[in-house]
PDB file of C-alpha atoms and ligand atoms in Angstrom:
ATOM      1  CA  MET A   8      46.709  79.956 -76.698  1.00  0.00           C
ATOM      2  CA  LEU A   9      45.556  79.805 -80.312  1.00  0.00           C
ATOM      3  CA  LYS A  10      44.394  76.211 -79.962  1.00  0.00           C
ATOM      4  CA  ASN A  11      40.754  76.965 -80.659  1.00  0.00           C
ATOM      5  CA  ILE A  12      41.380  80.043 -82.752  1.00  0.00           C
ATOM      6  CA  HIS A  13      39.245  78.836 -85.653  1.00  0.00           C
ATOM      7  CA  ILE A  14      36.225  78.179 -83.488  1.00  0.00           C
ATOM      8  CA  ILE A  15      36.636  81.428 -81.562  1.00  0.00           C
ATOM      9  CA  LEU A  16      37.013  83.647 -84.640  1.00  0.00           C
ATOM     10  CA  ILE A  17      34.282  81.998 -86.695  1.00  0.00           C
ATOM     11  CA  GLY A  18      31.985  81.841 -83.652  1.00  0.00           C
ATOM     12  CA  LEU A  19      32.467  85.533 -82.942  1.00  0.00           C
ATOM     13  CA  ALA A  20      32.018  86.404 -86.613  1.00  0.00           C
ATOM     14  CA  LEU A  21      28.729  84.487 -86.773  1.00  0.00           C
ATOM     15  CA  PHE A  22      27.584  85.978 -83.491  1.00  0.00           C
ATOM     16  CA  ILE A  23      28.184  89.487 -84.780  1.00  0.00           C
ATOM     17  CA  LEU A  24      26.667  88.600 -88.147  1.00  0.00           C
ATOM     18  CA  LEU A  25      23.458  87.704 -86.370  1.00  0.00           C
ATOM     19  CA  HIS A  26      23.503  91.115 -84.772  1.00  0.00           C
ATOM     20  CA  THR A  27      23.722  92.736 -88.182  1.00  0.00           C
ATOM     21  CA  PHE A  28      20.060  91.883 -88.475  1.00  0.00           C
ATOM     22  CA  LEU A  29      19.629  94.392 -85.703  1.00  0.00           C
ATOM     23  CA  ASP A  30      21.322  96.784 -88.107  1.00  0.00           C
ATOM     24  CA  THR A  31      24.573  98.243 -86.825  1.00  0.00           C
ATOM     25  CA  VAL A  32      27.369  99.299 -89.158  1.00  0.00           C
ATOM     26  CA  PHE A  33      29.858  98.465 -86.424  1.00  0.00           C
ATOM     27  CA  ALA A  34      28.657  94.854 -86.331  1.00  0.00           C
ATOM     28  CA  VAL A  35      29.120  94.460 -90.087  1.00  0.00           C
ATOM     29  CA  LEU A  36      32.615  95.945 -89.910  1.00  0.00           C
ATOM     30  CA  MET A  37      33.576  93.692 -86.995  1.00  0.00           C
ATOM     31  CA  THR A  38      32.354  90.645 -88.916  1.00  0.00           C
ATOM     32  CA  PHE A  39      34.690  91.485 -91.794  1.00  0.00           C
ATOM     33  CA  VAL A  40      37.603  92.185 -89.434  1.00  0.00           C
ATOM     34  CA  LEU A  41      37.151  88.818 -87.713  1.00  0.00           C
ATOM     35  CA  LEU A  42      36.770  86.883 -90.947  1.00  0.00           C
ATOM     36  CA  PHE A  43      39.874  88.652 -92.304  1.00  0.00           C
ATOM     37  CA  SER A  44      41.795  87.693 -89.120  1.00  0.00           C
ATOM     38  CA  TRP A  45      40.645  84.119 -89.561  1.00  0.00           C
ATOM     39  CA  ILE A  46      42.015  84.041 -93.136  1.00  0.00           C
ATOM     40  CA  ILE A  47      45.332  85.575 -91.950  1.00  0.00           C
ATOM     41  CA  VAL A  48      45.674  82.928 -89.203  1.00  0.00           C
ATOM     42  CA  ASN A  49      45.112  80.211 -91.805  1.00  0.00           C
ATOM     43  CA  ILE A  50      47.718  81.631 -94.173  1.00  0.00           C
ATOM     44  CA  PHE A  51      50.473  82.540 -91.711  1.00  0.00           C
ATOM     45  CA  SER A  52      50.166  79.960 -88.935  1.00  0.00           C
ATOM     46  CA  VAL A  53      51.401  76.599 -90.147  1.00  0.00           C
ATOM     47  CA  LYS A  54      50.183  75.089 -86.864  1.00  0.00           C
ATOM     48  CA  HIS A  55      46.605  76.283 -87.197  1.00  0.00           C
ATOM     49  CA  SER A  56      46.113  76.302 -90.944  1.00  0.00           C
ATOM     50  CA  LEU A  57      42.966  74.673 -92.280  1.00  0.00           C
ATOM     51  CA  PHE A  58      44.285  75.105 -95.839  1.00  0.00           C
ATOM     52  CA  LEU A  59      47.120  72.627 -95.390  1.00  0.00           C
ATOM     53  CA  LYS A  60      47.501  70.004 -92.699  1.00  0.00           C
ATOM     54  CA  SER A  61      51.104  69.870 -91.520  1.00  0.00           C
ATOM     55  CA  ILE A  62      52.796  67.547 -89.051  1.00  0.00           C
ATOM     56  CA  CYS A  63      53.698  70.040 -86.312  1.00  0.00           C
ATOM     57  CA  ARG A  64      54.196  67.613 -83.466  1.00  0.00           C
ATOM     58  CA  ILE A  65      54.289  63.830 -83.169  1.00  0.00           C
ATOM     59  CA  ARG A  66      51.582  62.510 -80.853  1.00  0.00           C
ATOM     60  CA  THR A  67      53.435  60.498 -78.254  1.00  0.00           C
ATOM     61  CA  LYS A  68      53.834  60.197 -74.493  1.00  0.00           C
ATOM     62  CA  GLU A  69      57.529  59.350 -74.859  1.00  0.00           C
ATOM     63  CA  LYS A  70      59.963  62.130 -74.014  1.00  0.00           C
ATOM     64  CA  ILE A  71      61.288  62.490 -77.538  1.00  0.00           C
ATOM     65  CA  VAL A  72      61.786  65.637 -79.627  1.00  0.00           C
ATOM     66  CA  PHE A  73      62.972  66.448 -83.138  1.00  0.00           C
ATOM     67  CA  LEU A  74      65.411  69.058 -84.421  1.00  0.00           C
ATOM     68  CA  SER A  75      64.800  70.572 -87.830  1.00  0.00           C
ATOM     69  CA  PHE A  76      67.013  72.997 -89.742  1.00  0.00           C
ATOM     70  CA  ASP A  77      65.749  75.226 -92.552  1.00  0.00           C
ATOM     71  CA  ASP A  78      67.260  77.421 -95.275  1.00  0.00           C
ATOM     72  CA  GLY A  79      70.585  75.667 -95.780  1.00  0.00           C
ATOM     73  CA  PRO A  80      72.922  74.344 -96.723  1.00  0.00           C
ATOM     74  CA  SER A  81      75.195  77.206 -95.775  1.00  0.00           C
ATOM     75  CA  ASP A  82      78.935  76.904 -96.400  1.00  0.00           C
ATOM     76  CA  GLN A  83      79.584  78.944 -93.250  1.00  0.00           C
ATOM     77  CA  PHE A  84      77.407  77.282 -90.634  1.00  0.00           C
ATOM     78  CA  THR A  85      76.090  73.915 -91.868  1.00  0.00           C
ATOM     79  CA  PRO A  86      79.524  72.206 -91.414  1.00  0.00           C
ATOM     80  CA  VAL A  87      79.712  73.427 -87.781  1.00  0.00           C
ATOM     81  CA  ILE A  88      76.154  72.244 -87.128  1.00  0.00           C
ATOM     82  CA  LEU A  89      76.847  68.847 -88.698  1.00  0.00           C
ATOM     83  CA  SER A  90      79.971  68.383 -86.573  1.00  0.00           C
ATOM     84  CA  THR A  91      78.060  69.274 -83.394  1.00  0.00           C
ATOM     85  CA  LEU A  92      75.283  66.823 -84.266  1.00  0.00           C
ATOM     86  CA  LYS A  93      77.828  64.102 -84.997  1.00  0.00           C
ATOM     87  CA  ARG A  94      79.689  64.701 -81.733  1.00  0.00           C
ATOM     88  CA  ASN A  95      76.421  64.312 -79.822  1.00  0.00           C
ATOM     89  CA  ASN A  96      75.205  61.406 -81.958  1.00  0.00           C
ATOM     90  CA  VAL A  97      72.025  63.292 -82.836  1.00  0.00           C
ATOM     91  CA  LYS A  98      70.132  63.006 -86.128  1.00  0.00           C
ATOM     92  CA  ALA A  99      68.041  65.849 -87.523  1.00  0.00           C
ATOM     93  CA  LEU A 100      65.888  66.972 -90.395  1.00  0.00           C
ATOM     94  CA  PHE A 101      67.310  69.441 -92.934  1.00  0.00           C
ATOM     95  CA  PHE A 102      64.880  71.317 -95.157  1.00  0.00           C
ATOM     96  CA  CYS A 103      67.188  72.447 -97.940  1.00  0.00           C
ATOM     97  CA  ILE A 104      66.578  75.236-100.425  1.00  0.00           C
ATOM     98  CA  GLY A 105      67.142  73.954-103.989  1.00  0.00           C
ATOM     99  CA  GLN A 106      69.271  76.959-104.997  1.00  0.00           C
ATOM    100  CA  HIS A 107      71.565  76.435-101.994  1.00  0.00           C
ATOM    101  CA  ALA A 108      71.800  72.706-102.689  1.00  0.00           C
ATOM    102  CA  GLU A 109      72.944  73.560-106.224  1.00  0.00           C
ATOM    103  CA  LEU A 110      75.681  75.789-104.787  1.00  0.00           C
ATOM    104  CA  TYR A 111      76.873  73.318-102.131  1.00  0.00           C
ATOM    105  CA  PRO A 112      76.197  69.758-103.327  1.00  0.00           C
ATOM    106  CA  ASP A 113      79.011  68.388-101.141  1.00  0.00           C
ATOM    107  CA  LEU A 114      77.255  69.680 -98.037  1.00  0.00           C
ATOM    108  CA  VAL A 115      73.975  68.083 -99.104  1.00  0.00           C
ATOM    109  CA  ARG A 116      75.844  64.815 -99.609  1.00  0.00           C
ATOM    110  CA  ARG A 117      77.432  65.166 -96.186  1.00  0.00           C
ATOM    111  CA  ILE A 118      74.024  65.776 -94.543  1.00  0.00           C
ATOM    112  CA  SER A 119      72.707  62.620 -96.159  1.00  0.00           C
ATOM    113  CA  ASP A 120      75.851  60.515 -95.541  1.00  0.00           C
ATOM    114  CA  GLU A 121      75.803  61.408 -91.851  1.00  0.00           C
ATOM    115  CA  GLY A 122      72.331  59.926 -91.483  1.00  0.00           C
ATOM    116  CA  HIS A 123      70.130  63.017 -91.425  1.00  0.00           C
ATOM    117  CA  ARG A 124      66.888  63.267 -93.331  1.00  0.00           C
ATOM    118  CA  ILE A 125      66.618  65.814 -96.123  1.00  0.00           C
ATOM    119  CA  GLY A 126      63.378  67.627 -96.906  1.00  0.00           C
ATOM    120  CA  ASN A 127      62.317  70.111 -99.545  1.00  0.00           C
ATOM    121  CA  HIS A 128      62.098  73.856 -98.805  1.00  0.00           C
ATOM    122  CA  THR A 129      61.332  74.919-102.425  1.00  0.00           C
ATOM    123  CA  TYR A 130      63.862  75.921-105.051  1.00  0.00           C
ATOM    124  CA  SER A 131      64.033  79.686-104.542  1.00  0.00           C
ATOM    125  CA  HIS A 132      62.454  80.281-101.111  1.00  0.00           C
ATOM    126  CA  ASN A 133      60.623  83.308-102.463  1.00  0.00           C
ATOM    127  CA  TRP A 134      57.540  84.253-100.417  1.00  0.00           C
ATOM    128  CA  LYS A 135      55.840  85.674-103.521  1.00  0.00           C
ATOM    129  CA  ASN A 136      55.702  82.205-105.057  1.00  0.00           C
ATOM    130  CA  ALA A 137      53.315  81.082-102.324  1.00  0.00           C
ATOM    131  CA  PHE A 138      50.656  83.314-103.884  1.00  0.00           C
ATOM    132  CA  LYS A 139      51.149  82.056-107.439  1.00  0.00           C
ATOM    133  CA  PRO A 140      49.123  79.270-109.156  1.00  0.00           C
ATOM    134  CA  SER A 141      49.641  75.748-107.875  1.00  0.00           C
ATOM    135  CA  SER A 142      51.374  74.731-111.130  1.00  0.00           C
ATOM    136  CA  ILE A 143      54.186  77.237-110.410  1.00  0.00           C
ATOM    137  CA  ILE A 144      54.486  76.098-106.787  1.00  0.00           C
ATOM    138  CA  GLU A 145      54.584  72.481-107.938  1.00  0.00           C
ATOM    139  CA  ALA A 146      57.348  73.315-110.439  1.00  0.00           C
ATOM    140  CA  GLU A 147      59.345  74.970-107.602  1.00  0.00           C
ATOM    141  CA  ILE A 148      58.955  71.889-105.412  1.00  0.00           C
ATOM    142  CA  ASN A 149      59.802  69.441-108.194  1.00  0.00           C
ATOM    143  CA  HIS A 150      62.818  71.494-109.264  1.00  0.00           C
ATOM    144  CA  ALA A 151      64.259  71.314-105.732  1.00  0.00           C
ATOM    145  CA  ASN A 152      63.402  67.608-105.467  1.00  0.00           C
ATOM    146  CA  ASN A 153      65.234  66.841-108.722  1.00  0.00           C
ATOM    147  CA  ILE A 154      68.364  68.654-107.527  1.00  0.00           C
ATOM    148  CA  LEU A 155      68.306  66.848-104.179  1.00  0.00           C
ATOM    149  CA  PHE A 156      67.698  63.515-105.911  1.00  0.00           C
ATOM    150  CA  ASP A 157      70.635  64.064-108.291  1.00  0.00           C
ATOM    151  CA  ILE A 158      72.941  64.717-105.322  1.00  0.00           C
ATOM    152  CA  THR A 159      71.761  62.086-102.822  1.00  0.00           C
ATOM    153  CA  GLY A 160      69.903  59.494-104.903  1.00  0.00           C
ATOM    154  CA  CYS A 161      66.857  59.974-102.639  1.00  0.00           C
ATOM    155  CA  LYS A 162      63.738  61.913-103.510  1.00  0.00           C
ATOM    156  CA  PRO A 163      62.488  63.894-100.506  1.00  0.00           C
ATOM    157  CA  ASP A 164      58.893  63.271 -99.451  1.00  0.00           C
ATOM    158  CA  LEU A 165      58.745  65.905 -96.714  1.00  0.00           C
ATOM    159  CA  PHE A 166      58.154  69.576 -97.392  1.00  0.00           C
ATOM    160  CA  ARG A 167      58.357  72.630 -95.196  1.00  0.00           C
ATOM    161  CA  PRO A 168      56.489  75.718 -96.402  1.00  0.00           C
ATOM    162  CA  PRO A 169      58.819  78.749 -96.533  1.00  0.00           C
ATOM    163  CA  PHE A 170      57.883  81.354 -93.899  1.00  0.00           C
ATOM    164  CA  GLY A 171      55.187  78.939 -92.707  1.00  0.00           C
ATOM    165  CA  ILE A 172      52.825  80.324 -95.360  1.00  0.00           C
ATOM    166  CA  THR A 173      50.052  77.928 -96.353  1.00  0.00           C
ATOM    167  CA  ASN A 174      47.120  78.280 -98.735  1.00  0.00           C
ATOM    168  CA  PRO A 175      44.952  76.081-101.005  1.00  0.00           C
ATOM    169  CA  SER A 176      47.425  76.401-103.943  1.00  0.00           C
ATOM    170  CA  ILE A 177      50.302  75.027-101.846  1.00  0.00           C
ATOM    171  CA  SER A 178      48.061  72.234-100.602  1.00  0.00           C
ATOM    172  CA  LYS A 179      47.124  71.312-104.194  1.00  0.00           C
ATOM    173  CA  ALA A 180      50.766  71.403-105.343  1.00  0.00           C
ATOM    174  CA  LEU A 181      51.813  69.101-102.486  1.00  0.00           C
ATOM    175  CA  LYS A 182      49.052  66.617-103.257  1.00  0.00           C
ATOM    176  CA  SER A 183      50.170  66.497-106.906  1.00  0.00           C
ATOM    177  CA  SER A 184      53.808  65.966-105.949  1.00  0.00           C
ATOM    178  CA  GLY A 185      52.890  63.377-103.280  1.00  0.00           C
ATOM    179  CA  MET A 186      54.599  65.173-100.410  1.00  0.00           C
ATOM    180  CA  ASN A 187      53.720  65.764 -96.764  1.00  0.00           C
ATOM    181  CA  SER A 188      54.089  69.092 -95.039  1.00  0.00           C
ATOM    182  CA  VAL A 189      56.074  69.340 -91.811  1.00  0.00           C
ATOM    183  CA  GLY A 190      55.670  72.367 -89.573  1.00  0.00           C
ATOM    184  CA  TRP A 191      56.870  72.878 -86.013  1.00  0.00           C
ATOM    185  CA  ASP A 192      55.478  73.483 -82.564  1.00  0.00           C
ATOM    186  CA  ILE A 193      58.538  75.297 -81.158  1.00  0.00           C
ATOM    187  CA  ARG A 194      60.052  78.289 -82.902  1.00  0.00           C
ATOM    188  CA  SER A 195      63.592  79.152 -81.868  1.00  0.00           C
ATOM    189  CA  PHE A 196      63.428  82.669 -83.351  1.00  0.00           C
ATOM    190  CA  ASP A 197      67.072  82.152 -84.319  1.00  0.00           C
ATOM    191  CA  THR A 198      66.584  84.410 -87.353  1.00  0.00           C
ATOM    192  CA  ILE A 199      66.085  87.427 -85.080  1.00  0.00           C
ATOM    193  CA  SER A 200      67.416  86.334 -81.696  1.00  0.00           C
ATOM    194  CA  LYS A 201      70.712  87.766 -80.479  1.00  0.00           C
ATOM    195  CA  GLU A 202      70.826  86.367 -76.964  1.00  0.00           C
ATOM    196  CA  SER A 203      71.898  82.733 -76.834  1.00  0.00           C
ATOM    197  CA  GLN A 204      70.779  82.022 -73.257  1.00  0.00           C
ATOM    198  CA  LYS A 205      67.362  83.533 -73.888  1.00  0.00           C
ATOM    199  CA  MET A 206      66.990  81.394 -76.993  1.00  0.00           C
ATOM    200  CA  ILE A 207      67.974  78.177 -75.199  1.00  0.00           C
ATOM    201  CA  ARG A 208      65.631  78.999 -72.314  1.00  0.00           C
ATOM    202  CA  ARG A 209      62.741  79.801 -74.648  1.00  0.00           C
ATOM    203  CA  ILE A 210      63.105  76.464 -76.458  1.00  0.00           C
ATOM    204  CA  SER A 211      63.659  74.324 -73.365  1.00  0.00           C
ATOM    205  CA  GLU A 212      60.678  75.817 -71.524  1.00  0.00           C
ATOM    206  CA  LYS A 213      58.364  74.871 -74.374  1.00  0.00           C
ATOM    207  CA  LEU A 214      59.489  71.259 -74.746  1.00  0.00           C
ATOM    208  CA  ARG A 215      56.815  68.573 -74.658  1.00  0.00           C
ATOM    209  CA  PRO A 216      56.747  64.973 -75.924  1.00  0.00           C
ATOM    210  CA  GLY A 217      56.883  64.873 -79.731  1.00  0.00           C
ATOM    211  CA  SER A 218      57.876  68.531 -80.215  1.00  0.00           C
ATOM    212  CA  ILE A 219      59.397  69.557 -83.534  1.00  0.00           C
ATOM    213  CA  ILE A 220      61.864  72.419 -83.061  1.00  0.00           C
ATOM    214  CA  LEU A 221      62.432  74.935 -85.854  1.00  0.00           C
ATOM    215  CA  LEU A 222      66.042  76.097 -86.296  1.00  0.00           C
ATOM    216  CA  HIS A 223      68.046  77.478 -89.225  1.00  0.00           C
ATOM    217  CA  ASP A 224      71.411  76.080 -90.317  1.00  0.00           C
ATOM    218  CA  ASN A 225      72.383  79.360 -91.979  1.00  0.00           C
ATOM    219  CA  ARG A 226      72.510  81.283 -88.692  1.00  0.00           C
ATOM    220  CA  GLU A 227      75.632  81.939 -86.651  1.00  0.00           C
ATOM    221  CA  ILE A 228      73.755  81.937 -83.341  1.00  0.00           C
ATOM    222  CA  THR A 229      72.334  78.477 -84.093  1.00  0.00           C
ATOM    223  CA  SER A 230      75.755  77.016 -84.809  1.00  0.00           C
ATOM    224  CA  ARG A 231      77.047  78.636 -81.605  1.00  0.00           C
ATOM    225  CA  ILE A 232      74.349  77.453 -79.200  1.00  0.00           C
ATOM    226  CA  LEU A 233      73.567  74.026 -80.677  1.00  0.00           C
ATOM    227  CA  ASN A 234      75.860  72.037 -78.382  1.00  0.00           C
ATOM    228  CA  GLU A 235      74.448  73.688 -75.258  1.00  0.00           C
ATOM    229  CA  LEU A 236      70.903  73.380 -76.586  1.00  0.00           C
ATOM    230  CA  ILE A 237      71.331  69.627 -77.102  1.00  0.00           C
ATOM    231  CA  GLN A 238      72.758  69.253 -73.575  1.00  0.00           C
ATOM    232  CA  THR A 239      69.889  71.288 -72.079  1.00  0.00           C
ATOM    233  CA  ILE A 240      67.251  69.226 -73.909  1.00  0.00           C
ATOM    234  CA  GLN A 241      68.904  65.981 -72.803  1.00  0.00           C
ATOM    235  CA  ASN A 242      69.291  67.212 -69.215  1.00  0.00           C
ATOM    236  CA  LYS A 243      65.534  67.700 -69.140  1.00  0.00           C
ATOM    237  CA  GLY A 244      65.184  63.980 -69.858  1.00  0.00           C
ATOM    238  CA  TYR A 245      64.319  64.285 -73.558  1.00  0.00           C
ATOM    239  CA  LYS A 246      65.845  62.152 -76.267  1.00  0.00           C
ATOM    240  CA  ILE A 247      66.444  63.811 -79.631  1.00  0.00           C
ATOM    241  CA  VAL A 248      65.407  61.427 -82.372  1.00  0.00           C
ATOM    242  CA  SER A 249      65.073  61.401 -86.129  1.00  0.00           C
ATOM    243  CA  LEU A 250      61.695  61.215 -87.871  1.00  0.00           C
ATOM    244  CA  ALA A 251      63.038  58.092 -89.531  1.00  0.00           C
ATOM    245  CA  ASP A 252      63.171  56.408 -86.075  1.00  0.00           C
ATOM    246  CA  ILE A 253      59.435  56.484 -85.505  1.00  0.00           C
TER     247      ILE A 253
HETATM  248 ZN1   ZN B 308      62.809  79.062 -94.773  1.00  0.00          ZN
END
């Protein structure tokens, strides 16, 4: 629905701006409202951001999709999730928070040893940091990368912006640290969802070739529904693959 949001908002803003020459206070106000909405879309929609280009879906005609897990590792739920993935022979992407990796290095090692790819989700996962200078954001990213490197021997090159917030400072920090941003095109809403069947249905109805699904490995509901979710995705003829496979 928001596919052409940039063009629509800017187009409308310019259209109304032209009308300001006809002198209406309402037109001026509307111009500012639309431009403000445009900035908000860019900051809070990782899929539509012009500030930072993120990989939100792989362009392919093959019926393949990707699972990604944010905010872990969690001592409660990551082990369950890893066992489910192993049982189904599915590989995924884990965007770990540096602070959590420090707490549970064995889990980070297990994620890596079991063939999953580890990405960076900043050190502290604090939304306020997104609005700080790029040097601070870069330090956050590098701090998490160093921790993950010390545990696994591999330096992550993929980054997921916490809360999907993007802006020019984050873009600059990523360029300096040589990392690529990965977003998603399907949100599971597992951080707020309480109904497992609704969550599985919502995800499976949105599947399309190359989709990247956003999940969280620190959520009980995610650990509970994962097996059924994998089966549902596969029953729809999709293969779940790792980004390393393409
Ligand atoms: Zn997160």
